[in-house]
PDB file of C-alpha atoms in Angstrom:
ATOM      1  CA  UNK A 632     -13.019 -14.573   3.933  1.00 58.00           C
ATOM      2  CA  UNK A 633     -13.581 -10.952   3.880  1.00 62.00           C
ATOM      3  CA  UNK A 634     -14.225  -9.040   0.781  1.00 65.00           C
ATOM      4  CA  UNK A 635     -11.821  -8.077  -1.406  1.00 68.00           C
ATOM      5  CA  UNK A 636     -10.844  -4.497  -0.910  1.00 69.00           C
ATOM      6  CA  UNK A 637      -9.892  -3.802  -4.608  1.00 76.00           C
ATOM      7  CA  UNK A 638      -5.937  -2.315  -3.822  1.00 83.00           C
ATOM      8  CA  UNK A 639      -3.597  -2.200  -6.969  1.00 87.00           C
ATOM      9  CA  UNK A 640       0.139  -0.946  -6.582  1.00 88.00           C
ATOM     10  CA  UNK A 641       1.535   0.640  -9.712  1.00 92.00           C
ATOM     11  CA  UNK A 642       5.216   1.207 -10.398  1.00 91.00           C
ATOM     12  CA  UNK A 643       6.367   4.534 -11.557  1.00 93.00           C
ATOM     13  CA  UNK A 644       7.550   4.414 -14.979  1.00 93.00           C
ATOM     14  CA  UNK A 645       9.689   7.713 -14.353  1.00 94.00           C
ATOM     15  CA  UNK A 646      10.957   6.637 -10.907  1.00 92.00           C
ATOM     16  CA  UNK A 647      12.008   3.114  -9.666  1.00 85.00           C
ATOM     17  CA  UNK A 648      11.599   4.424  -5.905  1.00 83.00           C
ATOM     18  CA  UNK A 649       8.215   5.402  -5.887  1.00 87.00           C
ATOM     19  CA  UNK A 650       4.699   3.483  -6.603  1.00 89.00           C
ATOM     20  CA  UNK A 651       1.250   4.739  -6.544  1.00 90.00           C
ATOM     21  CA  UNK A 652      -0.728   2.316  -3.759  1.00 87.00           C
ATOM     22  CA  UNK A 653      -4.560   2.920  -4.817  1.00 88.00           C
ATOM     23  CA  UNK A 654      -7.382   1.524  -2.580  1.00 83.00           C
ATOM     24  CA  UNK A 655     -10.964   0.824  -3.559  1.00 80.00           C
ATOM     25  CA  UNK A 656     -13.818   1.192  -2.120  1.00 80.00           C
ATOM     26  CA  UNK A 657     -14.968  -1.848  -0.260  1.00 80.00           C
ATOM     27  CA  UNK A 658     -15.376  -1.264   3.262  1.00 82.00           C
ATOM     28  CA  UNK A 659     -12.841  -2.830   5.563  1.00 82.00           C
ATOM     29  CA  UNK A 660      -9.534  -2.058   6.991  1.00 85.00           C
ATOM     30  CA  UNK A 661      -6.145  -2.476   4.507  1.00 84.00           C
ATOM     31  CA  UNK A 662      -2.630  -2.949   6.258  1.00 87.00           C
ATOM     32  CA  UNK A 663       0.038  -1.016   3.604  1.00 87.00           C
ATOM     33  CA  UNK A 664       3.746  -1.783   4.972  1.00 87.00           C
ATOM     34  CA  UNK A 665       6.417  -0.213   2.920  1.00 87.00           C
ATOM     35  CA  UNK A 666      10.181  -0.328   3.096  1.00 87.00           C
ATOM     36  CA  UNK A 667      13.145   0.662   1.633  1.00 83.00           C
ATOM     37  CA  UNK A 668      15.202  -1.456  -0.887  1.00 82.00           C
ATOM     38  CA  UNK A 669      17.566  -2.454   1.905  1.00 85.00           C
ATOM     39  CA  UNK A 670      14.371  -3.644   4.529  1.00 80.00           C
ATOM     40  CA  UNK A 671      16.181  -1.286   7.126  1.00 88.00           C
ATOM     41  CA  UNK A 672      14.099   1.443   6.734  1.00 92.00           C
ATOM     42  CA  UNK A 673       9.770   0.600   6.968  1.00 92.00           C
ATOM     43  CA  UNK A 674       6.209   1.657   8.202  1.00 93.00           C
ATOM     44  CA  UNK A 675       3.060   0.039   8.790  1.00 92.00           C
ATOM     45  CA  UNK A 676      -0.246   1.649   8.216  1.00 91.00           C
ATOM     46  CA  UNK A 677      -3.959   0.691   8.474  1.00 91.00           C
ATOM     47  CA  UNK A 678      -6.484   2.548   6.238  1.00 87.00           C
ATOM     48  CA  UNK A 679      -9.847   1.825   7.488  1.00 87.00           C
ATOM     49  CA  UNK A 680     -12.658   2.482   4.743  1.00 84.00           C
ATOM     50  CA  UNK A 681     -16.301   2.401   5.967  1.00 83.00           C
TER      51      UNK A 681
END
């Protein structure tokens, strides 16, 4: 099992659309998929950290 990468997600207390995604510093590559409330709208990224 690879390490943990240390990635939190954080609602926004002022806004219940958004989130703050933060991702540590372990290197290795993260997958972050987001989507709307409906699942019609989403997006996949990879963050690689080295």
């Amino acid at each position: 099992m690879p390490p943990d990468p240390g990635c939190t997600i954080a609602k926004d207390p002022s806004d219940e659309t958004r989130a703050t995604l933060t991702i540590g510093n372990t290197a290795g590559t993260v997958t972050v998929q987001v989507a709307d409330n409906t699942g019609t709208n989403s997006d996949r990224v990879e963050v690689r950290i080295t």
